Coordinates of N, CA and C in Angstrom, one line a residue:
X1 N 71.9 4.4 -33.3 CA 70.7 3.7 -33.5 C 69.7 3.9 -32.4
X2 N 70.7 4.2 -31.6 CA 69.5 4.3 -29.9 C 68.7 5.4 -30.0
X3 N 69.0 6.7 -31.2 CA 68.4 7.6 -30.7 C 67.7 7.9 -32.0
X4 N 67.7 6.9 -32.8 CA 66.8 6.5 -34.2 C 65.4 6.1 -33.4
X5 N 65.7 4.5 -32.4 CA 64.2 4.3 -31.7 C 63.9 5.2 -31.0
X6 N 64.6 6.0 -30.0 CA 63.3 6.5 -29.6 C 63.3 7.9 -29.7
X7 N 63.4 8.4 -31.3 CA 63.3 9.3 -31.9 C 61.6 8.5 -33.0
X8 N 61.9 7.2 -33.1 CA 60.4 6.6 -34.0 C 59.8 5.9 -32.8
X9 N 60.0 6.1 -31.5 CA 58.9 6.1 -30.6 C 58.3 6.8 -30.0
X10 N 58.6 8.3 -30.5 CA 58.0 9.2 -30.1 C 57.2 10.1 -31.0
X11 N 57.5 9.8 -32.4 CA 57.0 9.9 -33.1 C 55.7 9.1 -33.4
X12 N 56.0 7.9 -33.4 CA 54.7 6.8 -33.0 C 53.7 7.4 -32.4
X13 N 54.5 7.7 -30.8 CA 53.3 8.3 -29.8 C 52.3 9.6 -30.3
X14 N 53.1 10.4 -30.8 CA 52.4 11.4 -31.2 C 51.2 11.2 -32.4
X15 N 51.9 10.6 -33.6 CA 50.9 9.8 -33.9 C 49.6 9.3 -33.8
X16 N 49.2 8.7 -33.0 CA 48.6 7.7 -32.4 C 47.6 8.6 -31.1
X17 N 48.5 9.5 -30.7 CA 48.0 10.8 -30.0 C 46.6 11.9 -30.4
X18 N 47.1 11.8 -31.7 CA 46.3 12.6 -32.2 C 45.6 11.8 -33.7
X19 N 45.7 10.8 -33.6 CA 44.9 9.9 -34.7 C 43.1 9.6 -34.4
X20 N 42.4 9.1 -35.1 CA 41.4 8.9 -35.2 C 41.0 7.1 -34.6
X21 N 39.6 7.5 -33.7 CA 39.3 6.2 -32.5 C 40.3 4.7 -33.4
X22 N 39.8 4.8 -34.8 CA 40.2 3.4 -35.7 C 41.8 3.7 -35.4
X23 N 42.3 4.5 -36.0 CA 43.7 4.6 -36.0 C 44.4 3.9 -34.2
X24 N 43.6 4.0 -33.4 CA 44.1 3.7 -32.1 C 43.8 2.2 -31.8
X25 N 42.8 2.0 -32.7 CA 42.7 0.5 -32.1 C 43.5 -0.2 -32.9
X26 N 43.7 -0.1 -33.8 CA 45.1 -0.4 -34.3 C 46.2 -0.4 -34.3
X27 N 46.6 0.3 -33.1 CA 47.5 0.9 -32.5 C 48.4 -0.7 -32.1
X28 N 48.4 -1.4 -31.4 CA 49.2 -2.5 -31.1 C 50.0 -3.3 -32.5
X29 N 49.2 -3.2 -33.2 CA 49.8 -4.1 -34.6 C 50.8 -3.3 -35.0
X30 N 50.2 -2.0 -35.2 CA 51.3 -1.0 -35.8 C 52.3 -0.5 -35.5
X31 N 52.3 -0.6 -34.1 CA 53.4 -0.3 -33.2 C 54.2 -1.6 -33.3
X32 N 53.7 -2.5 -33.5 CA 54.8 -3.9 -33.3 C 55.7 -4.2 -34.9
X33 N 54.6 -3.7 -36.1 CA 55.5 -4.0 -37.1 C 56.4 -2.4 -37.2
X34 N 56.0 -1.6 -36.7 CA 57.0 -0.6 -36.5 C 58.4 -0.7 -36.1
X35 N 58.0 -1.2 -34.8 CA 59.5 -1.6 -33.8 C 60.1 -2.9 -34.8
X36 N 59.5 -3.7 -35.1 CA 60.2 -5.1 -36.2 C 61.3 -4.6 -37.1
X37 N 60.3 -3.3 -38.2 CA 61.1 -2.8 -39.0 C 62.4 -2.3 -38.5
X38 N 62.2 -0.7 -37.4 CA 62.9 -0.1 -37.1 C 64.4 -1.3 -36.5
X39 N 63.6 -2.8 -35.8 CA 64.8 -3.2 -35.4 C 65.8 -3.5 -36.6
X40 N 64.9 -4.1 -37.7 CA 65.6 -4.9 -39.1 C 66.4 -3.5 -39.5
X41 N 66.5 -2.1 -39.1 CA 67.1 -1.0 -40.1 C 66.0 -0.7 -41.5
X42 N 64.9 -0.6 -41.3 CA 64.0 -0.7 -42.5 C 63.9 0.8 -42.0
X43 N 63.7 1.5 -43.3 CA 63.1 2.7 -43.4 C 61.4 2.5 -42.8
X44 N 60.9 3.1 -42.0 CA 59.2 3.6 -42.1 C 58.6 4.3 -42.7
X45 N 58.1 4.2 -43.4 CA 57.0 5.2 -44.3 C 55.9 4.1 -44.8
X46 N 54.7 4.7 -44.9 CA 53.8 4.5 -45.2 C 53.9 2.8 -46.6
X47 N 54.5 3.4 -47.0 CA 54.9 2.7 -48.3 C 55.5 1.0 -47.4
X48 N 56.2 1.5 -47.2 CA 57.3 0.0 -45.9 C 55.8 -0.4 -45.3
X49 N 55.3 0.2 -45.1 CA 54.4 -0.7 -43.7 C 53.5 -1.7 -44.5
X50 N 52.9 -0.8 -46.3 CA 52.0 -1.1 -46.8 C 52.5 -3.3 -46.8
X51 N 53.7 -2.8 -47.4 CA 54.7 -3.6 -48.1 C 55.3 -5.0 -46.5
X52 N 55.2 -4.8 -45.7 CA 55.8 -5.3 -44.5 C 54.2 -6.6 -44.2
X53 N 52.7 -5.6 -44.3 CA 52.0 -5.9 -43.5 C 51.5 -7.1 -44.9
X54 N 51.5 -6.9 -46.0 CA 51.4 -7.7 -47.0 C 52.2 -9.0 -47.1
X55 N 53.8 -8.8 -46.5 CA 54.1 -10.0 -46.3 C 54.0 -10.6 -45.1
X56 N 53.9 -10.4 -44.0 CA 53.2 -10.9 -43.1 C 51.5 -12.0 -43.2
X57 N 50.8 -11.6 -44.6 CA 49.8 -12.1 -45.0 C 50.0 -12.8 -45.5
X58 N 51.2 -13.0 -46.3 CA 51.5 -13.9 -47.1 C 51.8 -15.0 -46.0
X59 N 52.8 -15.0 -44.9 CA 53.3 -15.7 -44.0 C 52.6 -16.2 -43.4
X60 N 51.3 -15.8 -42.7 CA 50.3 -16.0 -41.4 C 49.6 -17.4 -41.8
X61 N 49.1 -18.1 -40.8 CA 48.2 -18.4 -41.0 C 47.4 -18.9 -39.7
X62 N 47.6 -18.4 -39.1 CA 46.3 -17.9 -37.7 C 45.1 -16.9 -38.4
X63 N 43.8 -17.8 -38.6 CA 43.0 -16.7 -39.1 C 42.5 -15.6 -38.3
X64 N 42.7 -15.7 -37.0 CA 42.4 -14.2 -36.1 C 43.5 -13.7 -37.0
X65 N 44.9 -13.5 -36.7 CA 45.9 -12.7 -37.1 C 45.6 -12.7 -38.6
X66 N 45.7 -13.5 -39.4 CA 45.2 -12.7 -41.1 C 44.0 -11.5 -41.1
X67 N 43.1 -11.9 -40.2 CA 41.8 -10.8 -40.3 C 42.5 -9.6 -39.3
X68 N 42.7 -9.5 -38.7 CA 43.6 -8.2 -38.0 C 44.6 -7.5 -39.0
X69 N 45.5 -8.5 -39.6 CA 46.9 -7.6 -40.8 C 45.6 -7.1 -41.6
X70 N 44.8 -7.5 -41.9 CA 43.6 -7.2 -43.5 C 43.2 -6.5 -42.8
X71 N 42.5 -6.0 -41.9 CA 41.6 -4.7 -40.9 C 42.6 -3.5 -40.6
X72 N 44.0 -4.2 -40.6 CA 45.1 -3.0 -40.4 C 45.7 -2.5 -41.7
X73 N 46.1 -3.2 -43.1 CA 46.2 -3.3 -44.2 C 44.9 -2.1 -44.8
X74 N 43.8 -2.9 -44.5 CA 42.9 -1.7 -45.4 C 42.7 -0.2 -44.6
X75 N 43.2 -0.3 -43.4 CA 42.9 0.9 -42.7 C 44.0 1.9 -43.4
X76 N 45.4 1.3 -43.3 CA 45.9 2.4 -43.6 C 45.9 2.5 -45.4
X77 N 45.3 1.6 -46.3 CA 45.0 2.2 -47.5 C 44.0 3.0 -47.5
X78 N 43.0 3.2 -47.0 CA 42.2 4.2 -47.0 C 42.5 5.5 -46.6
X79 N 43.4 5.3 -44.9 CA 43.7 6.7 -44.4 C 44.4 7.7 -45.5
X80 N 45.4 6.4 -45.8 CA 46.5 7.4 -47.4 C 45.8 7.6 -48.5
X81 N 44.7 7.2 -48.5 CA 43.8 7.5 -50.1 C 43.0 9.0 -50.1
X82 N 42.4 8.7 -48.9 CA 42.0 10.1 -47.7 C 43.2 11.2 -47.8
X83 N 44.4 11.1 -47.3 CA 45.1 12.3 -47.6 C 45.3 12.7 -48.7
X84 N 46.0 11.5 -49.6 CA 45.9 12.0 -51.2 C 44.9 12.8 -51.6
X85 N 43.8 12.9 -51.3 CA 42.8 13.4 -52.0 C 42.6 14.6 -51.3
X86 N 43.5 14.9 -49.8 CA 43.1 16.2 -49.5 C 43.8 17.7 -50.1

């Protein structure tokens, strides 16, 4: 398992390395539901985070934090709509 994290924290980093200015400021949320999952044994993919950051919305109710999951939520449906289409 030790070499699962920081085999998906380095992968993160790289990520996030070469991502776009938005992709980085989003960077803290995503890195935290990252590490969440990877602690729970959750697969990451795109798909999990969609699915993770939705229930977290459902959960929240700090309206800073709901407008942050929703600003992080639509970010990465766009980025993936973006690739699909490339």
């Amino acid at each position: 398992m030790r070499h699962s994290i920081r085999q998906t924290a380095k992968e993160i980093s790289e990520y996030f390395n070469t991502s776009d200015a938005e992709t980085r400021q989003h960077a803290p949320t995503l890195t935290a539901l990252v590490s969440e999952m990877v602690q729970d044994g959750q697969p990451v993919s795109n798909k999990t985070l969609v699915a993770r950051l939705v229930h977290k919305l459902e959960l929240e109710s700090d309206e800073r934090q709901l407008h942050n999951y929703r600003l992080v939520l639509e970010h990465l449906l766009i980025k993936n709509a973006d690739a699909a289409g490339q």
